[in-house]
Amino acid sequence: MSIAIYPGSFDPVTLGHLDIIERAANISEELIVAVLMNSSKSPLFSVEERVNMLREVTKHIDNVKIMSFSGLLVNFARDVNANIIVRGLRAITDFEYELQMAQTNHILNDTIDTVFLTSNLDYSYLSSSTVKEVASFGGDVSKFVPEYVIDKIYQKYNR
Ligand code: ADP
Protein backbone atom coordinates (compact mmCIF):
# COMPACT_ATOMS: atom_id res chain seq x y z
CA MET A 1 0.00 0.00 0.00
CA SER A 2 1.63 3.26 -1.02
CA ILE A 3 0.55 6.30 0.92
CA ALA A 4 1.93 9.57 -0.41
CA ILE A 5 1.97 12.99 1.21
CA TYR A 6 1.90 16.26 -0.71
CA PRO A 7 2.89 18.95 1.79
CA GLY A 8 2.78 22.71 1.39
CA SER A 9 1.30 25.97 2.55
CA PHE A 10 -1.48 26.11 -0.07
CA ASP A 11 -2.17 29.74 0.82
CA PRO A 12 -4.32 29.49 -1.29
CA VAL A 13 -4.47 26.36 -3.44
CA THR A 14 -3.76 27.19 -7.12
CA LEU A 15 -4.46 25.36 -10.38
CA GLY A 16 -0.77 24.35 -10.31
CA HIS A 17 -1.25 22.61 -6.95
CA LEU A 18 -4.47 20.98 -8.15
CA ASP A 19 -2.72 19.61 -11.23
CA ILE A 20 -0.01 18.04 -9.03
CA ILE A 21 -2.70 16.63 -6.68
CA GLU A 22 -4.59 14.99 -9.56
CA ARG A 23 -1.43 13.48 -11.04
CA ALA A 24 -0.03 12.34 -7.68
CA ALA A 25 -3.38 10.72 -6.79
CA ASN A 26 -3.15 8.75 -10.05
CA ILE A 27 0.14 7.16 -9.05
CA SER A 28 -0.54 6.46 -5.36
CA GLU A 29 -3.09 4.40 -3.55
CA GLU A 30 -3.82 7.19 -1.11
CA LEU A 31 -2.67 10.81 -1.29
CA ILE A 32 -2.64 12.97 1.81
CA VAL A 33 -2.47 16.68 1.04
CA ALA A 34 -0.84 18.07 4.17
CA VAL A 35 -1.31 21.74 5.03
CA LEU A 36 1.56 23.13 7.04
CA MET A 37 0.71 25.12 10.17
CA ASN A 38 3.66 27.46 10.24
CA SER A 39 3.58 30.06 12.98
CA SER A 40 6.55 31.97 11.55
CA LYS A 41 4.69 32.90 8.36
CA SER A 42 1.62 35.12 8.42
CA PRO A 43 -0.72 33.43 5.98
CA LEU A 44 -3.65 35.07 4.22
CA PHE A 45 -5.91 32.10 5.01
CA SER A 46 -6.13 30.22 8.31
CA VAL A 47 -5.23 26.54 8.29
CA GLU A 48 -8.94 25.67 8.61
CA GLU A 49 -9.79 27.83 5.60
CA ARG A 50 -6.99 26.27 3.54
CA VAL A 51 -8.06 22.75 4.51
CA ASN A 52 -11.70 23.53 3.64
CA MET A 53 -10.82 25.01 0.25
CA LEU A 54 -8.64 21.99 -0.57
CA ARG A 55 -11.46 19.59 0.46
CA GLU A 56 -13.90 21.40 -1.78
CA VAL A 57 -11.67 21.52 -4.87
CA THR A 58 -10.51 17.89 -4.56
CA LYS A 59 -13.89 16.33 -3.79
CA HIS A 60 -13.94 14.69 -7.25
CA ILE A 61 -10.83 12.64 -6.40
CA ASP A 62 -11.63 9.53 -4.34
CA ASN A 63 -8.23 8.69 -2.90
CA VAL A 64 -7.30 12.16 -1.63
CA LYS A 65 -7.46 13.15 2.01
CA ILE A 66 -6.74 16.65 3.37
CA MET A 67 -5.00 17.03 6.73
CA SER A 68 -2.96 19.67 8.52
CA PHE A 69 0.28 19.20 10.40
CA SER A 70 2.93 21.06 12.34
CA GLY A 71 6.48 20.11 13.18
CA LEU A 72 8.71 17.85 11.17
CA LEU A 73 7.25 16.47 7.96
CA VAL A 74 9.01 13.12 8.38
CA ASN A 75 7.37 12.66 11.80
CA PHE A 76 3.95 13.40 10.34
CA ALA A 77 4.71 11.00 7.47
CA ARG A 78 5.62 8.26 9.97
CA ASP A 79 2.42 8.90 11.98
CA VAL A 80 0.23 8.44 8.90
CA ASN A 81 2.28 5.51 7.51
CA ALA A 82 3.31 7.40 4.38
CA ASN A 83 6.43 6.35 2.52
CA ILE A 84 6.42 8.92 -0.28
CA ILE A 85 6.63 12.71 -0.21
CA VAL A 86 5.43 14.41 -3.38
CA ARG A 87 6.72 17.83 -4.42
CA GLY A 88 6.15 19.87 -7.54
CA LEU A 89 9.05 21.36 -9.49
CA ARG A 90 8.31 24.50 -11.46
CA ALA A 91 11.68 25.80 -12.52
CA ILE A 92 15.33 25.26 -11.89
CA THR A 93 15.07 27.79 -9.06
CA ASP A 94 12.90 25.33 -7.10
CA PHE A 95 15.47 22.60 -7.54
CA GLU A 96 18.23 23.54 -5.12
CA TYR A 97 15.91 23.99 -2.15
CA GLU A 98 13.87 20.90 -2.99
CA LEU A 99 16.97 18.74 -3.38
CA GLN A 100 18.26 19.88 0.00
CA MET A 101 14.90 19.18 1.68
CA ALA A 102 14.57 15.75 0.04
CA GLN A 103 18.05 14.71 1.11
CA THR A 104 17.59 16.04 4.64
CA ASN A 105 14.27 14.21 5.00
CA HIS A 106 15.80 10.99 3.69
CA ILE A 107 18.56 11.19 6.29
CA LEU A 108 16.01 11.88 9.02
CA ASN A 109 13.95 8.89 7.92
CA ASP A 110 15.35 6.57 5.28
CA THR A 111 12.05 4.74 4.77
CA ILE A 112 10.63 7.85 3.10
CA ASP A 113 11.46 8.92 -0.46
CA THR A 114 10.63 12.18 -2.20
CA VAL A 115 9.12 12.03 -5.67
CA PHE A 116 9.12 15.14 -7.87
CA LEU A 117 6.44 15.86 -10.42
CA THR A 118 7.35 18.52 -12.96
CA SER A 119 4.89 21.34 -13.24
CA ASN A 120 2.46 21.39 -16.13
CA LEU A 121 3.79 24.03 -18.58
CA ASP A 122 0.49 25.92 -18.26
CA TYR A 123 1.21 26.57 -14.58
CA SER A 124 4.99 26.69 -14.35
CA TYR A 125 4.98 30.46 -13.64
CA LEU A 126 2.28 30.18 -10.98
CA SER A 127 2.68 30.59 -7.21
CA SER A 128 0.33 31.41 -4.34
CA SER A 129 2.26 34.64 -3.72
CA THR A 130 1.71 35.87 -7.28
CA VAL A 131 -2.00 35.11 -6.96
CA LYS A 132 -2.19 37.12 -3.72
CA GLU A 133 -0.34 40.05 -5.23
CA VAL A 134 -2.60 40.18 -8.29
CA ALA A 135 -5.76 39.86 -6.14
CA SER A 136 -4.61 42.55 -3.71
CA PHE A 137 -4.68 45.04 -6.61
CA GLY A 138 -8.04 43.76 -7.82
CA GLY A 139 -6.57 41.88 -10.81
CA ASP A 140 -8.23 38.86 -12.44
CA VAL A 141 -7.13 35.61 -10.77
CA SER A 142 -9.58 33.33 -12.58
CA LYS A 143 -6.81 31.72 -14.65
CA PHE A 144 -4.78 30.92 -11.54
CA VAL A 145 -7.05 29.31 -8.94
CA PRO A 146 -10.06 26.97 -8.89
CA GLU A 147 -13.36 28.82 -9.27
CA TYR A 148 -14.41 28.09 -5.69
CA VAL A 149 -11.37 29.99 -4.39
CA ILE A 150 -11.70 33.19 -6.47
CA ASP A 151 -14.22 35.10 -4.31
CA LYS A 152 -12.61 33.91 -1.10
CA ILE A 153 -9.39 35.69 -2.10
CA TYR A 154 -11.11 38.92 -3.11
CA GLN A 155 -13.01 38.93 0.20
CA LYS A 156 -9.70 38.92 2.07
CA TYR A 157 -8.70 42.10 0.25
CA ASN A 158 -12.19 43.65 0.42
CA ARG A 159 -12.39 43.58 -3.37
P1 ADP B 1 5.80 26.13 -0.06
O1 ADP B 1 6.47 24.85 0.28
O2 ADP B 1 6.73 27.17 -0.61
O3 ADP B 1 4.85 26.64 0.94
P2 ADP B 1 3.52 25.77 -1.73
O4 ADP B 1 2.63 25.48 -0.65
O5 ADP B 1 3.23 26.97 -2.58
O6 ADP B 1 5.02 25.75 -1.35
O7 ADP B 1 3.59 24.54 -2.72
C1 ADP B 1 3.68 23.22 -2.27
C2 ADP B 1 4.28 22.37 -3.37
O8 ADP B 1 3.61 22.64 -4.58
C3 ADP B 1 5.75 22.62 -3.65
O9 ADP B 1 6.33 21.38 -3.98
C4 ADP B 1 5.75 23.51 -4.84
O10 ADP B 1 6.92 23.38 -5.61
C5 ADP B 1 4.55 22.97 -5.58
N1 ADP B 1 3.95 23.97 -6.45
C6 ADP B 1 3.58 25.22 -6.16
N2 ADP B 1 3.07 25.86 -7.23
C7 ADP B 1 3.14 24.97 -8.26
C8 ADP B 1 2.80 25.02 -9.65
N3 ADP B 1 2.33 26.13 -10.19
N4 ADP B 1 3.01 23.92 -10.39
C9 ADP B 1 3.53 22.81 -9.83
N5 ADP B 1 3.89 22.69 -8.54
C10 ADP B 1 3.69 23.76 -7.76
PDB file of C-alpha atoms and ligand atoms in Angstrom:
ATOM      1  CA  MET A   1       0.000   0.000   0.000  1.00  0.00           C
ATOM      2  CA  SER A   2       1.634   3.256  -1.022  1.00  0.00           C
ATOM      3  CA  ILE A   3       0.552   6.297   0.919  1.00  0.00           C
ATOM      4  CA  ALA A   4       1.932   9.575  -0.407  1.00  0.00           C
ATOM      5  CA  ILE A   5       1.975  12.992   1.214  1.00  0.00           C
ATOM      6  CA  TYR A   6       1.898  16.261  -0.706  1.00  0.00           C
ATOM      7  CA  PRO A   7       2.891  18.947   1.793  1.00  0.00           C
ATOM      8  CA  GLY A   8       2.775  22.709   1.393  1.00  0.00           C
ATOM      9  CA  SER A   9       1.298  25.972   2.551  1.00  0.00           C
ATOM     10  CA  PHE A  10      -1.482  26.109  -0.074  1.00  0.00           C
ATOM     11  CA  ASP A  11      -2.175  29.742   0.822  1.00  0.00           C
ATOM     12  CA  PRO A  12      -4.322  29.495  -1.285  1.00  0.00           C
ATOM     13  CA  VAL A  13      -4.474  26.357  -3.442  1.00  0.00           C
ATOM     14  CA  THR A  14      -3.757  27.191  -7.115  1.00  0.00           C
ATOM     15  CA  LEU A  15      -4.456  25.359 -10.376  1.00  0.00           C
ATOM     16  CA  GLY A  16      -0.769  24.347 -10.308  1.00  0.00           C
ATOM     17  CA  HIS A  17      -1.249  22.614  -6.946  1.00  0.00           C
ATOM     18  CA  LEU A  18      -4.469  20.979  -8.154  1.00  0.00           C
ATOM     19  CA  ASP A  19      -2.717  19.608 -11.228  1.00  0.00           C
ATOM     20  CA  ILE A  20      -0.014  18.043  -9.027  1.00  0.00           C
ATOM     21  CA  ILE A  21      -2.700  16.625  -6.678  1.00  0.00           C
ATOM     22  CA  GLU A  22      -4.591  14.995  -9.563  1.00  0.00           C
ATOM     23  CA  ARG A  23      -1.433  13.477 -11.038  1.00  0.00           C
ATOM     24  CA  ALA A  24      -0.033  12.338  -7.677  1.00  0.00           C
ATOM     25  CA  ALA A  25      -3.378  10.723  -6.787  1.00  0.00           C
ATOM     26  CA  ASN A  26      -3.153   8.747 -10.048  1.00  0.00           C
ATOM     27  CA  ILE A  27       0.136   7.157  -9.054  1.00  0.00           C
ATOM     28  CA  SER A  28      -0.541   6.463  -5.365  1.00  0.00           C
ATOM     29  CA  GLU A  29      -3.089   4.399  -3.549  1.00  0.00           C
ATOM     30  CA  GLU A  30      -3.820   7.191  -1.110  1.00  0.00           C
ATOM     31  CA  LEU A  31      -2.667  10.805  -1.291  1.00  0.00           C
ATOM     32  CA  ILE A  32      -2.645  12.970   1.810  1.00  0.00           C
ATOM     33  CA  VAL A  33      -2.473  16.678   1.045  1.00  0.00           C
ATOM     34  CA  ALA A  34      -0.836  18.068   4.174  1.00  0.00           C
ATOM     35  CA  VAL A  35      -1.310  21.739   5.030  1.00  0.00           C
ATOM     36  CA  LEU A  36       1.561  23.126   7.039  1.00  0.00           C
ATOM     37  CA  MET A  37       0.713  25.120  10.174  1.00  0.00           C
ATOM     38  CA  ASN A  38       3.658  27.464  10.237  1.00  0.00           C
ATOM     39  CA  SER A  39       3.577  30.058  12.984  1.00  0.00           C
ATOM     40  CA  SER A  40       6.550  31.971  11.555  1.00  0.00           C
ATOM     41  CA  LYS A  41       4.686  32.897   8.359  1.00  0.00           C
ATOM     42  CA  SER A  42       1.617  35.124   8.422  1.00  0.00           C
ATOM     43  CA  PRO A  43      -0.720  33.434   5.977  1.00  0.00           C
ATOM     44  CA  LEU A  44      -3.655  35.070   4.217  1.00  0.00           C
ATOM     45  CA  PHE A  45      -5.911  32.102   5.008  1.00  0.00           C
ATOM     46  CA  SER A  46      -6.132  30.221   8.305  1.00  0.00           C
ATOM     47  CA  VAL A  47      -5.228  26.539   8.294  1.00  0.00           C
ATOM     48  CA  GLU A  48      -8.942  25.671   8.605  1.00  0.00           C
ATOM     49  CA  GLU A  49      -9.788  27.829   5.597  1.00  0.00           C
ATOM     50  CA  ARG A  50      -6.985  26.272   3.536  1.00  0.00           C
ATOM     51  CA  VAL A  51      -8.064  22.750   4.512  1.00  0.00           C
ATOM     52  CA  ASN A  52     -11.697  23.527   3.645  1.00  0.00           C
ATOM     53  CA  MET A  53     -10.820  25.008   0.253  1.00  0.00           C
ATOM     54  CA  LEU A  54      -8.641  21.988  -0.573  1.00  0.00           C
ATOM     55  CA  ARG A  55     -11.456  19.595   0.462  1.00  0.00           C
ATOM     56  CA  GLU A  56     -13.899  21.401  -1.779  1.00  0.00           C
ATOM     57  CA  VAL A  57     -11.674  21.523  -4.869  1.00  0.00           C
ATOM     58  CA  THR A  58     -10.513  17.893  -4.559  1.00  0.00           C
ATOM     59  CA  LYS A  59     -13.886  16.330  -3.787  1.00  0.00           C
ATOM     60  CA  HIS A  60     -13.937  14.689  -7.245  1.00  0.00           C
ATOM     61  CA  ILE A  61     -10.826  12.640  -6.397  1.00  0.00           C
ATOM     62  CA  ASP A  62     -11.634   9.528  -4.338  1.00  0.00           C
ATOM     63  CA  ASN A  63      -8.226   8.691  -2.901  1.00  0.00           C
ATOM     64  CA  VAL A  64      -7.301  12.163  -1.633  1.00  0.00           C
ATOM     65  CA  LYS A  65      -7.458  13.154   2.010  1.00  0.00           C
ATOM     66  CA  ILE A  66      -6.739  16.646   3.369  1.00  0.00           C
ATOM     67  CA  MET A  67      -5.004  17.032   6.731  1.00  0.00           C
ATOM     68  CA  SER A  68      -2.957  19.670   8.524  1.00  0.00           C
ATOM     69  CA  PHE A  69       0.282  19.198  10.396  1.00  0.00           C
ATOM     70  CA  SER A  70       2.932  21.056  12.340  1.00  0.00           C
ATOM     71  CA  GLY A  71       6.482  20.109  13.183  1.00  0.00           C
ATOM     72  CA  LEU A  72       8.711  17.846  11.170  1.00  0.00           C
ATOM     73  CA  LEU A  73       7.245  16.469   7.956  1.00  0.00           C
ATOM     74  CA  VAL A  74       9.007  13.117   8.384  1.00  0.00           C
ATOM     75  CA  ASN A  75       7.370  12.664  11.798  1.00  0.00           C
ATOM     76  CA  PHE A  76       3.954  13.399  10.339  1.00  0.00           C
ATOM     77  CA  ALA A  77       4.711  11.003   7.472  1.00  0.00           C
ATOM     78  CA  ARG A  78       5.622   8.261   9.969  1.00  0.00           C
ATOM     79  CA  ASP A  79       2.425   8.903  11.975  1.00  0.00           C
ATOM     80  CA  VAL A  80       0.226   8.438   8.897  1.00  0.00           C
ATOM     81  CA  ASN A  81       2.283   5.511   7.509  1.00  0.00           C
ATOM     82  CA  ALA A  82       3.307   7.405   4.382  1.00  0.00           C
ATOM     83  CA  ASN A  83       6.429   6.350   2.518  1.00  0.00           C
ATOM     84  CA  ILE A  84       6.422   8.918  -0.282  1.00  0.00           C
ATOM     85  CA  ILE A  85       6.634  12.706  -0.212  1.00  0.00           C
ATOM     86  CA  VAL A  86       5.428  14.413  -3.383  1.00  0.00           C
ATOM     87  CA  ARG A  87       6.721  17.833  -4.421  1.00  0.00           C
ATOM     88  CA  GLY A  88       6.152  19.875  -7.543  1.00  0.00           C
ATOM     89  CA  LEU A  89       9.048  21.363  -9.488  1.00  0.00           C
ATOM     90  CA  ARG A  90       8.309  24.498 -11.457  1.00  0.00           C
ATOM     91  CA  ALA A  91      11.678  25.796 -12.524  1.00  0.00           C
ATOM     92  CA  ILE A  92      15.333  25.260 -11.890  1.00  0.00           C
ATOM     93  CA  THR A  93      15.071  27.795  -9.061  1.00  0.00           C
ATOM     94  CA  ASP A  94      12.898  25.326  -7.100  1.00  0.00           C
ATOM     95  CA  PHE A  95      15.469  22.602  -7.542  1.00  0.00           C
ATOM     96  CA  GLU A  96      18.228  23.539  -5.119  1.00  0.00           C
ATOM     97  CA  TYR A  97      15.913  23.989  -2.146  1.00  0.00           C
ATOM     98  CA  GLU A  98      13.869  20.902  -2.991  1.00  0.00           C
ATOM     99  CA  LEU A  99      16.973  18.735  -3.377  1.00  0.00           C
ATOM    100  CA  GLN A 100      18.259  19.883   0.003  1.00  0.00           C
ATOM    101  CA  MET A 101      14.898  19.176   1.683  1.00  0.00           C
ATOM    102  CA  ALA A 102      14.572  15.755   0.037  1.00  0.00           C
ATOM    103  CA  GLN A 103      18.055  14.713   1.106  1.00  0.00           C
ATOM    104  CA  THR A 104      17.586  16.037   4.638  1.00  0.00           C
ATOM    105  CA  ASN A 105      14.271  14.214   4.996  1.00  0.00           C
ATOM    106  CA  HIS A 106      15.801  10.994   3.689  1.00  0.00           C
ATOM    107  CA  ILE A 107      18.559  11.188   6.291  1.00  0.00           C
ATOM    108  CA  LEU A 108      16.008  11.884   9.024  1.00  0.00           C
ATOM    109  CA  ASN A 109      13.947   8.886   7.922  1.00  0.00           C
ATOM    110  CA  ASP A 110      15.350   6.568   5.276  1.00  0.00           C
ATOM    111  CA  THR A 111      12.052   4.735   4.770  1.00  0.00           C
ATOM    112  CA  ILE A 112      10.635   7.848   3.096  1.00  0.00           C
ATOM    113  CA  ASP A 113      11.457   8.922  -0.459  1.00  0.00           C
ATOM    114  CA  THR A 114      10.634  12.176  -2.196  1.00  0.00           C
ATOM    115  CA  VAL A 115       9.123  12.033  -5.669  1.00  0.00           C
ATOM    116  CA  PHE A 116       9.118  15.137  -7.870  1.00  0.00           C
ATOM    117  CA  LEU A 117       6.442  15.862 -10.424  1.00  0.00           C
ATOM    118  CA  THR A 118       7.347  18.521 -12.956  1.00  0.00           C
ATOM    119  CA  SER A 119       4.885  21.342 -13.244  1.00  0.00           C
ATOM    120  CA  ASN A 120       2.456  21.390 -16.134  1.00  0.00           C
ATOM    121  CA  LEU A 121       3.786  24.034 -18.576  1.00  0.00           C
ATOM    122  CA  ASP A 122       0.491  25.916 -18.256  1.00  0.00           C
ATOM    123  CA  TYR A 123       1.212  26.575 -14.582  1.00  0.00           C
ATOM    124  CA  SER A 124       4.992  26.691 -14.346  1.00  0.00           C
ATOM    125  CA  TYR A 125       4.978  30.455 -13.638  1.00  0.00           C
ATOM    126  CA  LEU A 126       2.282  30.179 -10.976  1.00  0.00           C
ATOM    127  CA  SER A 127       2.679  30.588  -7.215  1.00  0.00           C
ATOM    128  CA  SER A 128       0.326  31.406  -4.343  1.00  0.00           C
ATOM    129  CA  SER A 129       2.261  34.641  -3.715  1.00  0.00           C
ATOM    130  CA  THR A 130       1.708  35.871  -7.284  1.00  0.00           C
ATOM    131  CA  VAL A 131      -1.997  35.109  -6.955  1.00  0.00           C
ATOM    132  CA  LYS A 132      -2.192  37.121  -3.722  1.00  0.00           C
ATOM    133  CA  GLU A 133      -0.344  40.053  -5.231  1.00  0.00           C
ATOM    134  CA  VAL A 134      -2.595  40.181  -8.289  1.00  0.00           C
ATOM    135  CA  ALA A 135      -5.755  39.861  -6.144  1.00  0.00           C
ATOM    136  CA  SER A 136      -4.608  42.554  -3.712  1.00  0.00           C
ATOM    137  CA  PHE A 137      -4.677  45.036  -6.614  1.00  0.00           C
ATOM    138  CA  GLY A 138      -8.042  43.759  -7.817  1.00  0.00           C
ATOM    139  CA  GLY A 139      -6.573  41.878 -10.810  1.00  0.00           C
ATOM    140  CA  ASP A 140      -8.228  38.864 -12.438  1.00  0.00           C
ATOM    141  CA  VAL A 141      -7.130  35.606 -10.766  1.00  0.00           C
ATOM    142  CA  SER A 142      -9.579  33.331 -12.577  1.00  0.00           C
ATOM    143  CA  LYS A 143      -6.809  31.718 -14.650  1.00  0.00           C
ATOM    144  CA  PHE A 144      -4.777  30.924 -11.539  1.00  0.00           C
ATOM    145  CA  VAL A 145      -7.051  29.313  -8.942  1.00  0.00           C
ATOM    146  CA  PRO A 146     -10.062  26.969  -8.890  1.00  0.00           C
ATOM    147  CA  GLU A 147     -13.357  28.819  -9.274  1.00  0.00           C
ATOM    148  CA  TYR A 148     -14.406  28.087  -5.693  1.00  0.00           C
ATOM    149  CA  VAL A 149     -11.368  29.987  -4.387  1.00  0.00           C
ATOM    150  CA  ILE A 150     -11.701  33.188  -6.468  1.00  0.00           C
ATOM    151  CA  ASP A 151     -14.217  35.102  -4.310  1.00  0.00           C
ATOM    152  CA  LYS A 152     -12.606  33.907  -1.097  1.00  0.00           C
ATOM    153  CA  ILE A 153      -9.387  35.689  -2.102  1.00  0.00           C
ATOM    154  CA  TYR A 154     -11.114  38.919  -3.108  1.00  0.00           C
ATOM    155  CA  GLN A 155     -13.010  38.935   0.202  1.00  0.00           C
ATOM    156  CA  LYS A 156      -9.703  38.917   2.072  1.00  0.00           C
ATOM    157  CA  TYR A 157      -8.696  42.099   0.246  1.00  0.00           C
ATOM    158  CA  ASN A 158     -12.188  43.650   0.421  1.00  0.00           C
ATOM    159  CA  ARG A 159     -12.392  43.578  -3.372  1.00  0.00           C
TER     160      ARG A 159
HETATM  161  P1  ADP B   1       5.799  26.133  -0.060  1.00  0.00           P
HETATM  162  O1  ADP B   1       6.471  24.848   0.284  1.00  0.00           O
HETATM  163  O2  ADP B   1       6.732  27.173  -0.613  1.00  0.00           O
HETATM  164  O3  ADP B   1       4.845  26.640   0.938  1.00  0.00           O
HETATM  165  P2  ADP B   1       3.523  25.773  -1.731  1.00  0.00           P
HETATM  166  O4  ADP B   1       2.627  25.480  -0.645  1.00  0.00           O
HETATM  167  O5  ADP B   1       3.231  26.974  -2.575  1.00  0.00           O
HETATM  168  O6  ADP B   1       5.021  25.754  -1.354  1.00  0.00           O
HETATM  169  O7  ADP B   1       3.588  24.540  -2.720  1.00  0.00           O
HETATM  170  C1  ADP B   1       3.679  23.221  -2.275  1.00  0.00           C
HETATM  171  C2  ADP B   1       4.277  22.368  -3.371  1.00  0.00           C
HETATM  172  O8  ADP B   1       3.614  22.637  -4.583  1.00  0.00           O
HETATM  173  C3  ADP B   1       5.753  22.622  -3.654  1.00  0.00           C
HETATM  174  O9  ADP B   1       6.333  21.381  -3.980  1.00  0.00           O
HETATM  175  C4  ADP B   1       5.746  23.515  -4.845  1.00  0.00           C
HETATM  176  O10 ADP B   1       6.922  23.376  -5.615  1.00  0.00           O
HETATM  177  C5  ADP B   1       4.549  22.975  -5.579  1.00  0.00           C
HETATM  178  N1  ADP B   1       3.946  23.969  -6.453  1.00  0.00           N
HETATM  179  C6  ADP B   1       3.577  25.224  -6.155  1.00  0.00           C
HETATM  180  N2  ADP B   1       3.074  25.860  -7.228  1.00  0.00           N
HETATM  181  C7  ADP B   1       3.140  24.971  -8.259  1.00  0.00           C
HETATM  182  C8  ADP B   1       2.802  25.024  -9.648  1.00  0.00           C
HETATM  183  N3  ADP B   1       2.329  26.128 -10.190  1.00  0.00           N
HETATM  184  N4  ADP B   1       3.013  23.917 -10.388  1.00  0.00           N
HETATM  185  C9  ADP B   1       3.526  22.809  -9.831  1.00  0.00           C
HETATM  186  N5  ADP B   1       3.889  22.686  -8.542  1.00  0.00           N
HETATM  187  C10 ADP B   1       3.690  23.763  -7.759  1.00  0.00           C
END
